[in-house]
Each structure stands twice: as structure tokens, then as C-alpha cells.
Tab-separated table of C-alpha atoms in Angstrom:
chain	number	residue	atom	x	y	z
A	1	SER	CA	2.233	32.162	25.932
A	2	VAL	CA	3.264	28.848	27.582
A	3	ILE	CA	0.209	26.977	26.169
A	4	ASN	CA	0.869	28.496	22.715
A	5	PHE	CA	4.523	27.416	22.921
A	6	LEU	CA	3.584	23.856	23.982
A	7	GLU	CA	0.984	23.566	21.224
A	8	ARG	CA	3.557	24.667	18.594
A	9	LEU	CA	6.115	22.280	19.982
A	10	CYS	CA	3.719	19.303	19.941
A	11	LEU	CA	2.495	20.121	16.434
A	12	THR	CA	5.990	20.569	15.203
A	13	TRP	CA	7.066	17.259	16.724
A	14	MET	CA	4.149	15.405	15.187
A	15	PHE	CA	4.741	16.944	11.769
A	16	PHE	CA	8.462	16.115	11.660
A	17	PHE	CA	7.766	12.678	13.107
A	18	MET	CA	5.525	11.996	10.028
A	19	MET	CA	8.240	13.292	7.752
A	20	CYS	CA	10.815	10.950	9.348
A	21	VAL	CA	8.476	8.070	8.842
A	22	ALA	CA	8.055	9.027	5.166
A	23	GLU	CA	11.882	9.308	4.771
A	24	ARG	CA	12.318	5.836	6.344
A	25	THR	CA	9.808	4.435	3.807
A	26	TYR	CA	11.721	6.052	0.938
A	27	LYS	CA	14.950	4.573	2.241
A	28	GLN	CA	13.336	1.103	2.300
A	29	ARG	CA	12.130	1.575	-1.240
A	30	PHE	CA	15.602	2.521	-2.403
A	31	LEU	CA	17.072	-0.513	-0.733
A	32	PHE	CA	14.588	-2.856	-2.372
A	33	ALA	CA	15.283	-1.150	-5.770
A	34	LYS	CA	19.030	-1.466	-5.291
A	35	LEU	CA	18.802	-5.172	-4.469
A	36	PHE	CA	16.392	-5.729	-7.357
A	37	SER	CA	18.884	-4.188	-9.785
A	38	HIS	CA	21.491	-6.720	-8.644
A	39	ILE	CA	19.380	-9.861	-9.286
A	40	THR	CA	20.522	-10.391	-12.911
A	41	SER	CA	24.253	-9.817	-12.034
A	42	ALA	CA	25.977	-12.955	-10.712
A	43	ARG	CA	28.772	-11.048	-9.007
A	44	LYS	CA	26.528	-8.496	-7.224
A	45	ALA	CA	24.012	-11.146	-6.248
A	46	ARG	CA	26.772	-13.213	-4.701
A	47	LYS	CA	28.049	-10.084	-2.878
A	48	TYR	CA	24.696	-9.132	-1.375
A	49	GLU	CA	23.606	-12.794	-0.871
A	50	ILE	CA	20.454	-12.556	-2.938
A	51	PRO	CA	18.962	-14.951	-5.528
A	52	HIS	CA	20.363	-14.731	-9.072
A	53	PHE	CA	18.791	-15.564	-12.442
A	54	ARG	CA	19.247	-14.515	-16.040
A	55	LEU	CA	16.532	-13.251	-18.328
A	56	LYS	CA	17.139	-15.986	-20.924
A	57	LYS	CA	13.650	-17.557	-20.637
A	58	VAL	CA	10.196	-16.223	-20.957
A	59	GLU	CA	9.350	-17.590	-17.478
A	60	ASN	CA	12.313	-15.682	-15.996
A	61	ILE	CA	11.161	-12.446	-17.615
A	62	LYS	CA	7.634	-12.976	-16.172
A	63	ILE	CA	9.154	-13.470	-12.689
A	64	TRP	CA	11.355	-10.440	-13.136
A	65	LEU	CA	8.419	-8.204	-14.109
A	66	SER	CA	6.191	-9.633	-11.375
A	67	LEU	CA	8.908	-9.103	-8.731
A	68	ARG	CA	9.431	-5.521	-9.936
A	69	SER	CA	5.676	-4.733	-9.667
A	70	TYR	CA	5.509	-6.383	-6.180
A	71	LEU	CA	8.480	-4.479	-4.816
A	72	LYS	CA	7.252	-1.174	-6.119
A	73	ARG	CA	3.896	-1.674	-4.316
A	74	ARG	CA	5.506	-2.981	-1.085
A	75	GLY	CA	5.038	-0.952	2.014
A	76	PRO	CA	2.704	2.036	2.707
A	77	GLN	CA	1.936	3.921	-0.486
A	78	ARG	CA	-1.034	6.173	-0.152
A	79	SER	CA	-0.299	7.372	3.404
A	80	VAL	CA	3.308	8.292	2.535
A	81	ASP	CA	2.210	10.047	-0.618
A	82	VAL	CA	-0.301	12.020	1.435
A	83	VAL	CA	2.502	13.097	3.872
A	84	VAL	CA	4.770	14.102	1.050
A	85	SER	CA	2.007	16.021	-0.758
A	86	SER	CA	1.127	17.832	2.488
A	87	VAL	CA	4.727	18.793	3.067
A	88	PHE	CA	5.011	20.026	-0.514
A	89	LEU	CA	1.787	22.051	-0.188
A	90	LEU	CA	2.951	23.546	3.048
A	91	ALA	CA	6.259	24.518	1.584
A	92	LEU	CA	4.503	25.932	-1.440
A	93	SER	CA	2.163	28.021	0.779
A	94	ILE	CA	5.015	29.345	2.863
A	95	ALA	CA	7.004	30.260	-0.253
A	96	PHE	CA	3.932	32.062	-1.665
A	97	ILE	CA	3.438	33.995	1.636
A	98	CYS	CA	7.166	34.963	1.700
A	99	CYS	CA	7.011	36.092	-1.926
A	100	ALA	CA	3.917	38.207	-1.170
A	101	GLN	CA	5.611	39.797	1.900
A	102	VAL	CA	8.725	40.578	-0.197
A	103	LEU	CA	6.615	42.158	-2.904
A	104	LYS	CA	4.810	44.227	-0.199
A	105	GLY	CA	8.066	45.546	1.170
A	106	HIS	CA	11.346	43.779	0.797
A	107	LYS	CA	13.222	46.303	2.938
A	108	THR	CA	11.103	45.582	6.005
A	109	PHE	CA	10.651	41.827	5.348
A	110	LEU	CA	13.202	40.649	7.956
A	111	ASN	CA	11.964	43.069	10.643
A	112	ALA	CA	9.015	40.828	11.531
A	113	ALA	CA	9.615	37.818	13.775
A	114	TYR	CA	7.013	35.643	11.962
A	115	ASN	CA	8.877	36.087	8.707
A	116	TRP	CA	11.967	34.556	10.336
A	117	GLU	CA	9.794	31.667	11.488
A	118	PHE	CA	8.485	31.229	7.989
A	119	LEU	CA	12.021	31.181	6.612
A	120	ILE	CA	13.131	28.551	9.157
A	121	TRP	CA	10.162	26.345	8.313
A	122	GLU	CA	10.765	26.748	4.650
A	123	ALA	CA	14.430	25.842	4.935
A	124	ALA	CA	13.586	22.710	6.949
A	125	LEU	CA	10.895	21.655	4.498
A	126	LEU	CA	13.059	22.227	1.506
A	127	LEU	CA	15.877	20.164	3.070
A	128	PHE	CA	13.397	17.349	3.688
A	129	LEU	CA	11.927	17.538	0.151
A	130	LEU	CA	15.392	17.538	-1.386
A	131	ARG	CA	16.312	14.426	0.595
A	132	LEU	CA	13.163	12.662	-0.602
A	133	ALA	CA	13.684	13.848	-4.114
A	134	SER	CA	17.205	12.405	-4.146
A	135	LEU	CA	15.990	9.059	-2.803
A	136	GLY	CA	13.003	8.924	-5.149
A	137	SER	CA	15.119	9.795	-8.156
A	138	GLU	CA	17.645	7.076	-7.345
A	139	THR	CA	14.803	4.525	-6.776
A	140	ASN	CA	13.309	5.348	-10.145
A	141	LYS	CA	16.681	4.962	-11.847
A	142	LYS	CA	17.069	1.531	-10.388
A	143	TYR	CA	13.626	0.353	-11.443
A	144	SER	CA	13.790	2.059	-14.866
A	145	ASN	CA	17.260	0.706	-15.704
A	146	ILE	CA	16.756	-0.352	-19.337
A	147	SER	CA	20.414	-1.270	-19.687
A	148	ILE	CA	19.659	-4.618	-17.876
A	149	LEU	CA	17.278	-5.653	-20.629
A	150	LEU	CA	19.606	-4.435	-23.357
A	151	THR	CA	22.457	-6.460	-21.921
A	152	GLU	CA	20.314	-9.527	-21.917
A	153	GLN	CA	19.384	-8.966	-25.549
A	154	ILE	CA	23.064	-8.723	-26.463
A	155	ASN	CA	23.662	-12.000	-24.607
A	156	LEU	CA	20.805	-13.589	-26.574
A	157	TYR	CA	22.294	-12.473	-29.901
A	158	LEU	CA	25.609	-14.055	-28.905
A	159	LYS	CA	23.868	-17.285	-27.971
A	160	MET	CA	22.066	-17.375	-31.317
A	161	GLU	CA	25.484	-17.481	-33.034
A	162	LYS	CA	26.787	-20.254	-30.780
A	163	LYS	CA	23.552	-22.316	-30.824
A	164	PRO	CA	21.753	-21.935	-34.117
A	165	ASN	CA	19.472	-24.894	-33.334
A	166	LYS	CA	17.798	-22.772	-30.543
A	167	LYS	CA	17.472	-19.641	-32.663
A	168	GLU	CA	13.685	-19.766	-32.710
A	169	GLN	CA	13.368	-20.036	-28.940
A	170	LEU	CA	15.913	-17.381	-28.322
A	171	SER	CA	14.164	-15.019	-30.822
A	172	LEU	CA	10.935	-15.434	-28.891
A	173	VAL	CA	12.709	-14.414	-25.680
A	174	ASN	CA	14.319	-11.512	-27.469
A	175	ASN	CA	10.957	-10.233	-28.666
A	176	VAL	CA	9.600	-10.453	-25.136
A	177	LEU	CA	12.555	-8.396	-23.920
A	178	LYS	CA	11.872	-5.763	-26.540
A	179	LEU	CA	8.207	-5.546	-25.444
A	180	SER	CA	9.301	-5.328	-21.767
A	181	THR	CA	11.647	-2.468	-22.653
A	182	LYS	CA	8.773	-0.524	-24.286
A	183	LEU	CA	6.458	-1.326	-21.365
A	184	LEU	CA	8.921	0.058	-18.742
A	185	LYS	CA	9.236	3.274	-20.783
A	186	GLU	CA	5.410	3.645	-20.932
A	187	LEU	CA	4.968	3.049	-17.252
A	188	ASP	CA	6.797	6.241	-16.263
A	189	THR	CA	4.118	8.660	-14.905
A	190	PRO	CA	4.264	12.285	-16.040
A	191	PHE	CA	3.386	13.640	-12.592
A	192	ARG	CA	6.676	13.047	-10.941
A	193	LEU	CA	9.072	15.634	-9.619
A	194	TYR	CA	12.471	14.071	-9.109
A	195	GLY	CA	10.936	10.834	-8.011
A	196	LEU	CA	8.162	12.279	-5.844
A	197	THR	CA	4.658	11.246	-6.796
A	198	MET	CA	2.703	14.375	-7.541
A	199	ASN	CA	-1.058	14.902	-7.737
A	200	PRO	CA	-1.937	16.398	-11.120
A	201	LEU	CA	-3.634	19.345	-9.342
A	202	ILE	CA	-0.556	19.977	-7.225
A	203	TYR	CA	1.632	19.637	-10.305
A	204	ASN	CA	-0.364	22.366	-12.155
A	205	ILE	CA	-0.469	24.655	-9.079
A	206	THR	CA	3.319	24.399	-8.781
A	207	ARG	CA	3.776	25.384	-12.400
A	208	VAL	CA	1.358	28.330	-12.346
A	209	VAL	CA	1.387	29.831	-8.836
A	210	ILE	CA	4.882	29.432	-7.513
A	211	LEU	CA	6.639	30.253	-10.715
A	212	SER	CA	4.495	33.375	-11.114
A	213	ALA	CA	5.318	34.411	-7.579
A	214	VAL	CA	9.027	33.869	-7.999
A	215	SER	CA	8.923	35.750	-11.265
A	216	GLY	CA	7.220	38.683	-9.548
A	217	VAL	CA	9.835	38.753	-6.753
A	218	VAL	CA	12.817	38.553	-9.082
A	219	SER	CA	11.335	41.246	-11.304
A	220	ASP	CA	10.698	43.439	-8.321
A	221	LEU	CA	14.276	43.022	-6.945
A	222	LEU	CA	16.062	43.373	-10.299
A	223	GLY	CA	13.989	46.124	-11.647
A	224	PHE	CA	12.886	44.544	-14.938
A	225	ASN	CA	10.208	42.057	-15.949
A	226	ILE	CA	10.989	38.337	-16.185
A	227	ARG	CA	8.591	35.791	-17.648
A	228	VAL	CA	8.926	32.237	-16.330
């Protein structure tokens, strides 16, 4: 019993240590995204003491897109995604087991000690996933903020009225901004769940398995069939 307890304690510590490392990485990503969104604003750039430039030249737009791509790839990517996917799969497995136990006998579900352990693990994993989902969603909003490009387009139109002699040059920059806006919209991957990178296989398993299990539990508890 002592050896079993120590093994569980060590495995639990290692697992939650990896989750804390993943959360720290997500916080760094959010910080980079937050500072990146302030680059084109003179007031916010001065407040956070970061460089500032406007997207009024093609060279500046190239730098802006390159910096965005560099910051999104900065730091560990694959290892953190593996940790998050593992946590998601573990939470999915525990939820499926709990749903099966409830369908087997919901009146005696809480009588078993291992079911309580499953519920504690599921609650801890869900809190962690919700935290990562919140950070990932906010990070994506910062990087996919199209309003920055739209604001620069409005500024270019105003400059065209003030400086008609530079209309051709400003029109070229405006066209590049339009293409950049379309590019950012196309770059959004469909396999994201509130900012968390999802493997297509995990994405499909989530849709089919867990929704079916939850549908069966709700139907069993309420007494009528529900299709999710």
C-alpha cells in the first residue's frame, strides 16, 4: 500500500508538473501576442516601452507579418501540444469511464472509492484545460485582430485625400493590406478548440465519442432520448 501510494504521488506530481510547464508556455505566448498587438499603437508602445511603427509602407507590412510568424513559432511547440493533447485524451477517457459507470448504475455510482478519484481527476483536468483554453483564445484574438489592418487602411484613405501626389504609392500599400487581411483569415486552422491546437483524430473522437456518451447519460437520467 505504501509503495502504491508513493507511485501514485510521484506520477501525479510529474503529470501536474508537465501541465504547469505547458501553462507557463501559454502565458508567454499570450504576453508576446499582447505586446505584438501594441506595436502599431504609439500610445501603447510608449506605455510598454516597445518599438513602434505604422503599416504605411510595404516594407513595414513585411516586417509586421514576419514578426507575427516568428512570435507564433517562438518557444516549444510540439512538446507543449503533446502535453495538452495527452491531458485532453486523459480527461476524455475519464469522462467516458464515468459516463459508462453512470449508465451501469447511477444510484451506486458514488459508492465506489475509485469513482470519487475519477471525479477529482476530471475536475482538476477540466480546470487546467479551461485555463489553457482561455489563454489560447485570448492569444488567437490578439494575433487575428483584423481591426489593426482595417485602421491602417482608413489612415491610408485619409492620406490619399491629403496627398494626391502619392496616391499610387498609397494604393499599392492599401492593396497589400487587403491581401494581408485575407491571408490572416485563411491561416486560422479548423482544428482548434478555444485556442487549443487539436489533432484531427482527437477532434473527431471528441465529436463522436464524448457527445454520444453524454447524450446517453442525459437520456438515462431524464428518461427520454436526446440526440446531440
